[in-house]
């Protein structure tokens, strides 16, 4: 819980210099006769509006129990924001970050598929170009062979034509 304290305080605009931890001899209960701002200068303290008391934040349980102070009346980090709003705000921010993460992950995967389909189409165009060149070379070779056959009287016109020319 101590790790999240600076993060949550920064989210709500409380500077680290204004939020300090308790001195060894000083407890939150010593600040019962003060106001909310004095109590919340120490990040380990919780102010309860209903009882007008400064309480040490119960670190063992994530949320302060209802018997200690109702969530609507509990203040931690900022005097202007109750604990319920704090929890809802942190939940919404965390949810938005998770959704943004999965959206980015989806976009990256989709773009990767787009890239592979474009590379597939590029490879297909190159294969088509190669087959077209190969067909063109075959046609040129056929024409050349036909010219040679015709030159030596081996034309394909009739398979028996070369026997007639020889006689």
PDB file of C-alpha atoms in Angstrom:
ATOM      1  CA  UNK A   1       0.000   0.000   0.000  1.00  0.00           C
ATOM      2  CA  UNK A   2       2.897   2.348   0.748  1.00  0.00           C
ATOM      3  CA  UNK A   3       4.082   2.083  -2.874  1.00  0.00           C
ATOM      4  CA  UNK A   4       0.773   3.411  -4.211  1.00  0.00           C
ATOM      5  CA  UNK A   5       0.618   6.375  -1.849  1.00  0.00           C
ATOM      6  CA  UNK A   6       2.909   8.672  -3.919  1.00  0.00           C
ATOM      7  CA  UNK A   7       1.256   7.593  -7.178  1.00  0.00           C
ATOM      8  CA  UNK A   8      -2.246   8.271  -5.929  1.00  0.00           C
ATOM      9  CA  UNK A   9      -1.208  11.567  -4.360  1.00  0.00           C
ATOM     10  CA  UNK A  10       0.396  12.702  -7.612  1.00  0.00           C
ATOM     11  CA  UNK A  11      -2.786  11.759  -9.496  1.00  0.00           C
ATOM     12  CA  UNK A  12      -4.752  14.151  -7.325  1.00  0.00           C
ATOM     13  CA  UNK A  13      -2.254  16.984  -7.290  1.00  0.00           C
ATOM     14  CA  UNK A  14      -0.755  16.605  -3.822  1.00  0.00           C
ATOM     15  CA  UNK A  15       2.978  17.239  -3.929  1.00  0.00           C
ATOM     16  CA  UNK A  16       5.382  14.908  -2.153  1.00  0.00           C
ATOM     17  CA  UNK A  17       6.771  17.797  -0.118  1.00  0.00           C
ATOM     18  CA  UNK A  18       3.367  18.672   1.350  1.00  0.00           C
ATOM     19  CA  UNK A  19       2.571  15.018   2.097  1.00  0.00           C
ATOM     20  CA  UNK A  20       5.054  13.648   4.583  1.00  0.00           C
ATOM     21  CA  UNK A  21       5.285  10.474   6.585  1.00  0.00           C
ATOM     22  CA  UNK A  22       5.023  10.531  10.340  1.00  0.00           C
ATOM     23  CA  UNK A  23       7.987  11.283  12.518  1.00  0.00           C
ATOM     24  CA  UNK A  24       8.948   8.405  14.846  1.00  0.00           C
ATOM     25  CA  UNK A  25       7.302   9.930  17.958  1.00  0.00           C
ATOM     26  CA  UNK A  26       4.332  11.513  16.157  1.00  0.00           C
ATOM     27  CA  UNK A  27       1.114   9.588  15.436  1.00  0.00           C
ATOM     28  CA  UNK A  28      -2.035  10.555  13.620  1.00  0.00           C
ATOM     29  CA  UNK A  29      -4.100  10.344  16.794  1.00  0.00           C
ATOM     30  CA  UNK A  30      -2.052  13.261  18.214  1.00  0.00           C
ATOM     31  CA  UNK A  31      -3.631  15.490  15.547  1.00  0.00           C
ATOM     32  CA  UNK A  32      -7.256  14.833  16.605  1.00  0.00           C
ATOM     33  CA  UNK A  33      -7.748  18.400  17.786  1.00  0.00           C
ATOM     34  CA  UNK A  34      -6.575  19.860  14.458  1.00  0.00           C
ATOM     35  CA  UNK A  35      -8.312  20.196  11.112  1.00  0.00           C
ATOM     36  CA  UNK A  36      -8.313  18.033   7.953  1.00  0.00           C
ATOM     37  CA  UNK A  37      -5.388  19.809   6.267  1.00  0.00           C
ATOM     38  CA  UNK A  38      -3.106  19.358   9.271  1.00  0.00           C
ATOM     39  CA  UNK A  39      -4.076  15.704   9.586  1.00  0.00           C
ATOM     40  CA  UNK A  40      -3.532  14.875   5.911  1.00  0.00           C
ATOM     41  CA  UNK A  41      -0.051  16.394   5.771  1.00  0.00           C
ATOM     42  CA  UNK A  42       1.010  12.949   6.913  1.00  0.00           C
ATOM     43  CA  UNK A  43       0.268  10.321   4.211  1.00  0.00           C
ATOM     44  CA  UNK A  44      -0.351   7.593   6.788  1.00  0.00           C
ATOM     45  CA  UNK A  45      -3.284   9.527   8.297  1.00  0.00           C
ATOM     46  CA  UNK A  46      -6.981   9.396   7.469  1.00  0.00           C
ATOM     47  CA  UNK A  47      -9.438  12.182   8.405  1.00  0.00           C
ATOM     48  CA  UNK A  48     -12.970  11.232   9.371  1.00  0.00           C
ATOM     49  CA  UNK A  49     -15.466  14.079   8.996  1.00  0.00           C
ATOM     50  CA  UNK A  50     -18.207  12.301  10.946  1.00  0.00           C
ATOM     51  CA  UNK A  51     -16.097  12.022  14.124  1.00  0.00           C
ATOM     52  CA  UNK A  52     -13.766  14.979  13.329  1.00  0.00           C
ATOM     53  CA  UNK A  53     -10.788  12.771  14.144  1.00  0.00           C
ATOM     54  CA  UNK A  54      -7.428  11.950  12.622  1.00  0.00           C
ATOM     55  CA  UNK A  55      -6.854   8.185  12.401  1.00  0.00           C
ATOM     56  CA  UNK A  56      -3.852   6.116  11.318  1.00  0.00           C
ATOM     57  CA  UNK A  57      -4.724   4.582   7.949  1.00  0.00           C
ATOM     58  CA  UNK A  58      -5.414   0.841   8.347  1.00  0.00           C
ATOM     59  CA  UNK A  59      -2.755  -0.519   5.974  1.00  0.00           C
ATOM     60  CA  UNK A  60      -3.671  -4.182   6.591  1.00  0.00           C
ATOM     61  CA  UNK A  61      -7.088  -3.715   4.999  1.00  0.00           C
ATOM     62  CA  UNK A  62      -7.059  -1.928   1.653  1.00  0.00           C
ATOM     63  CA  UNK A  63     -10.209   0.063   2.420  1.00  0.00           C
ATOM     64  CA  UNK A  64     -10.883   1.515   5.866  1.00  0.00           C
ATOM     65  CA  UNK A  65     -13.582  -0.531   7.619  1.00  0.00           C
ATOM     66  CA  UNK A  66     -17.064   0.981   7.934  1.00  0.00           C
ATOM     67  CA  UNK A  67     -16.817   0.780  11.747  1.00  0.00           C
ATOM     68  CA  UNK A  68     -13.718   3.014  11.707  1.00  0.00           C
ATOM     69  CA  UNK A  69     -15.156   5.646   9.363  1.00  0.00           C
ATOM     70  CA  UNK A  70     -17.756   5.448   6.559  1.00  0.00           C
ATOM     71  CA  UNK A  71     -16.220   5.790   3.073  1.00  0.00           C
ATOM     72  CA  UNK A  72     -18.356   8.864   2.369  1.00  0.00           C
ATOM     73  CA  UNK A  73     -16.868  10.663   5.379  1.00  0.00           C
ATOM     74  CA  UNK A  74     -13.285   9.424   5.044  1.00  0.00           C
ATOM     75  CA  UNK A  75     -10.697  11.779   3.537  1.00  0.00           C
ATOM     76  CA  UNK A  76      -7.228  10.686   2.494  1.00  0.00           C
ATOM     77  CA  UNK A  77      -4.733  12.622   0.362  1.00  0.00           C
ATOM     78  CA  UNK A  78      -7.105  15.552  -0.240  1.00  0.00           C
ATOM     79  CA  UNK A  79      -9.643  17.077   2.104  1.00  0.00           C
ATOM     80  CA  UNK A  80     -11.946  17.957  -0.770  1.00  0.00           C
ATOM     81  CA  UNK A  81     -12.317  14.385  -2.045  1.00  0.00           C
ATOM     82  CA  UNK A  82     -13.965  11.567  -0.098  1.00  0.00           C
ATOM     83  CA  UNK A  83     -12.667   8.027  -0.224  1.00  0.00           C
ATOM     84  CA  UNK A  84     -15.499   6.770  -2.451  1.00  0.00           C
ATOM     85  CA  UNK A  85     -14.697   9.320  -5.149  1.00  0.00           C
ATOM     86  CA  UNK A  86     -11.003   8.494  -4.799  1.00  0.00           C
ATOM     87  CA  UNK A  87     -11.678   4.775  -5.331  1.00  0.00           C
ATOM     88  CA  UNK A  88     -13.997   5.425  -8.284  1.00  0.00           C
ATOM     89  CA  UNK A  89     -11.517   7.822  -9.903  1.00  0.00           C
ATOM     90  CA  UNK A  90      -8.584   5.441  -9.508  1.00  0.00           C
ATOM     91  CA  UNK A  91     -10.734   2.596 -10.885  1.00  0.00           C
ATOM     92  CA  UNK A  92     -11.790   4.636 -13.923  1.00  0.00           C
ATOM     93  CA  UNK A  93      -8.207   5.713 -14.636  1.00  0.00           C
ATOM     94  CA  UNK A  94      -6.959   2.117 -14.287  1.00  0.00           C
ATOM     95  CA  UNK A  95      -9.793   0.869 -16.517  1.00  0.00           C
ATOM     96  CA  UNK A  96      -9.003   3.487 -19.149  1.00  0.00           C
ATOM     97  CA  UNK A  97      -5.321   2.513 -19.094  1.00  0.00           C
ATOM     98  CA  UNK A  98      -6.187  -1.178 -19.484  1.00  0.00           C
ATOM     99  CA  UNK A  99      -8.559  -0.438 -22.372  1.00  0.00           C
ATOM    100  CA  UNK A 100      -5.927   1.780 -24.025  1.00  0.00           C
ATOM    101  CA  UNK A 101      -3.337  -0.995 -23.630  1.00  0.00           C
ATOM    102  CA  UNK A 102      -5.583  -3.594 -25.263  1.00  0.00           C
ATOM    103  CA  UNK A 103      -6.588  -1.120 -27.998  1.00  0.00           C
ATOM    104  CA  UNK A 104      -2.911  -0.487 -28.800  1.00  0.00           C
ATOM    105  CA  UNK A 105      -2.245  -4.223 -28.732  1.00  0.00           C
ATOM    106  CA  UNK A 106      -5.167  -4.807 -31.134  1.00  0.00           C
ATOM    107  CA  UNK A 107      -3.994  -2.035 -33.465  1.00  0.00           C
ATOM    108  CA  UNK A 108      -0.452  -3.403 -33.518  1.00  0.00           C
ATOM    109  CA  UNK A 109      -1.671  -6.914 -34.324  1.00  0.00           C
ATOM    110  CA  UNK A 110      -4.011  -5.597 -37.002  1.00  0.00           C
ATOM    111  CA  UNK A 111      -1.262  -3.470 -38.559  1.00  0.00           C
ATOM    112  CA  UNK A 112       1.061  -6.470 -38.484  1.00  0.00           C
ATOM    113  CA  UNK A 113      -1.551  -8.467 -40.405  1.00  0.00           C
ATOM    114  CA  UNK A 114      -1.958  -5.569 -42.843  1.00  0.00           C
ATOM    115  CA  UNK A 115       1.780  -5.557 -43.359  1.00  0.00           C
ATOM    116  CA  UNK A 116       1.882  -9.287 -44.019  1.00  0.00           C
ATOM    117  CA  UNK A 117      -1.026  -9.084 -46.472  1.00  0.00           C
ATOM    118  CA  UNK A 118       0.689  -6.231 -48.311  1.00  0.00           C
ATOM    119  CA  UNK A 119       3.914  -8.226 -48.436  1.00  0.00           C
ATOM    120  CA  UNK A 120       1.924 -11.237 -49.685  1.00  0.00           C
ATOM    121  CA  UNK A 121       0.384  -9.134 -52.447  1.00  0.00           C
ATOM    122  CA  UNK A 122       3.842  -7.768 -53.317  1.00  0.00           C
ATOM    123  CA  UNK A 123       5.231 -11.305 -53.521  1.00  0.00           C
ATOM    124  CA  UNK A 124       2.230 -12.332 -55.661  1.00  0.00           C
ATOM    125  CA  UNK A 125       2.864  -9.416 -58.062  1.00  0.00           C
ATOM    126  CA  UNK A 126       6.525 -10.416 -58.327  1.00  0.00           C
ATOM    127  CA  UNK A 127       5.531 -14.047 -59.007  1.00  0.00           C
ATOM    128  CA  UNK A 128       3.087 -12.887 -61.698  1.00  0.00           C
ATOM    129  CA  UNK A 129       5.795 -10.721 -63.253  1.00  0.00           C
ATOM    130  CA  UNK A 130       8.229 -13.675 -63.282  1.00  0.00           C
ATOM    131  CA  UNK A 131       5.669 -16.012 -64.867  1.00  0.00           C
ATOM    132  CA  UNK A 132       4.852 -13.374 -67.503  1.00  0.00           C
ATOM    133  CA  UNK A 133       8.551 -13.018 -68.377  1.00  0.00           C
ATOM    134  CA  UNK A 134       8.898 -16.792 -68.513  1.00  0.00           C
ATOM    135  CA  UNK A 135       5.922 -17.112 -70.887  1.00  0.00           C
ATOM    136  CA  UNK A 136       7.384 -14.347 -73.045  1.00  0.00           C
ATOM    137  CA  UNK A 137      10.761 -16.156 -73.214  1.00  0.00           C
ATOM    138  CA  UNK A 138       9.019 -19.434 -74.103  1.00  0.00           C
ATOM    139  CA  UNK A 139       7.099 -17.710 -76.896  1.00  0.00           C
ATOM    140  CA  UNK A 140      10.343 -16.121 -78.244  1.00  0.00           C
ATOM    141  CA  UNK A 141      12.068 -19.506 -78.073  1.00  0.00           C
ATOM    142  CA  UNK A 142       9.194 -21.154 -79.986  1.00  0.00           C
ATOM    143  CA  UNK A 143       9.379 -18.459 -82.677  1.00  0.00           C
ATOM    144  CA  UNK A 144      13.142 -18.958 -83.009  1.00  0.00           C
ATOM    145  CA  UNK A 145      12.807 -22.727 -83.195  1.00  0.00           C
ATOM    146  CA  UNK A 146      10.074 -22.418 -85.822  1.00  0.00           C
ATOM    147  CA  UNK A 147      12.352 -20.116 -87.883  1.00  0.00           C
ATOM    148  CA  UNK A 148      15.194 -22.657 -87.662  1.00  0.00           C
ATOM    149  CA  UNK A 149      12.854 -25.527 -88.603  1.00  0.00           C
ATOM    150  CA  UNK A 150      11.552 -23.539 -91.561  1.00  0.00           C
ATOM    151  CA  UNK A 151      15.093 -22.643 -92.654  1.00  0.00           C
ATOM    152  CA  UNK A 152      16.112 -26.302 -92.746  1.00  0.00           C
ATOM    153  CA  UNK A 153      12.788 -27.515 -94.049  1.00  0.00           C
ATOM    154  CA  UNK A 154      11.635 -29.080 -90.842  1.00  0.00           C
ATOM    155  CA  UNK A 155       8.444 -27.061 -90.573  1.00  0.00           C
ATOM    156  CA  UNK A 156       5.670 -28.223 -88.321  1.00  0.00           C
ATOM    157  CA  UNK A 157       3.028 -27.747 -91.004  1.00  0.00           C
ATOM    158  CA  UNK A 158       2.896 -31.452 -91.864  1.00  0.00           C
ATOM    159  CA  UNK A 159       4.817 -34.206 -90.124  1.00  0.00           C
ATOM    160  CA  UNK A 160       5.358 -35.936 -93.531  1.00  0.00           C
ATOM    161  CA  UNK A 161       6.606 -32.780 -95.297  1.00  0.00           C
ATOM    162  CA  UNK A 162      10.270 -33.524 -94.599  1.00  0.00           C
ATOM    163  CA  UNK A 163       9.948 -36.949 -96.239  1.00  0.00           C
ATOM    164  CA  UNK A 164       8.480 -35.367 -99.373  1.00  0.00           C
ATOM    165  CA  UNK A 165      11.286 -32.776 -99.536  1.00  0.00           C
ATOM    166  CA  UNK A 166      13.948 -35.476 -99.194  1.00  0.00           C
ATOM    167  CA  UNK A 167      12.698 -37.506-102.128  1.00  0.00           C
TER     168      UNK A 167
END
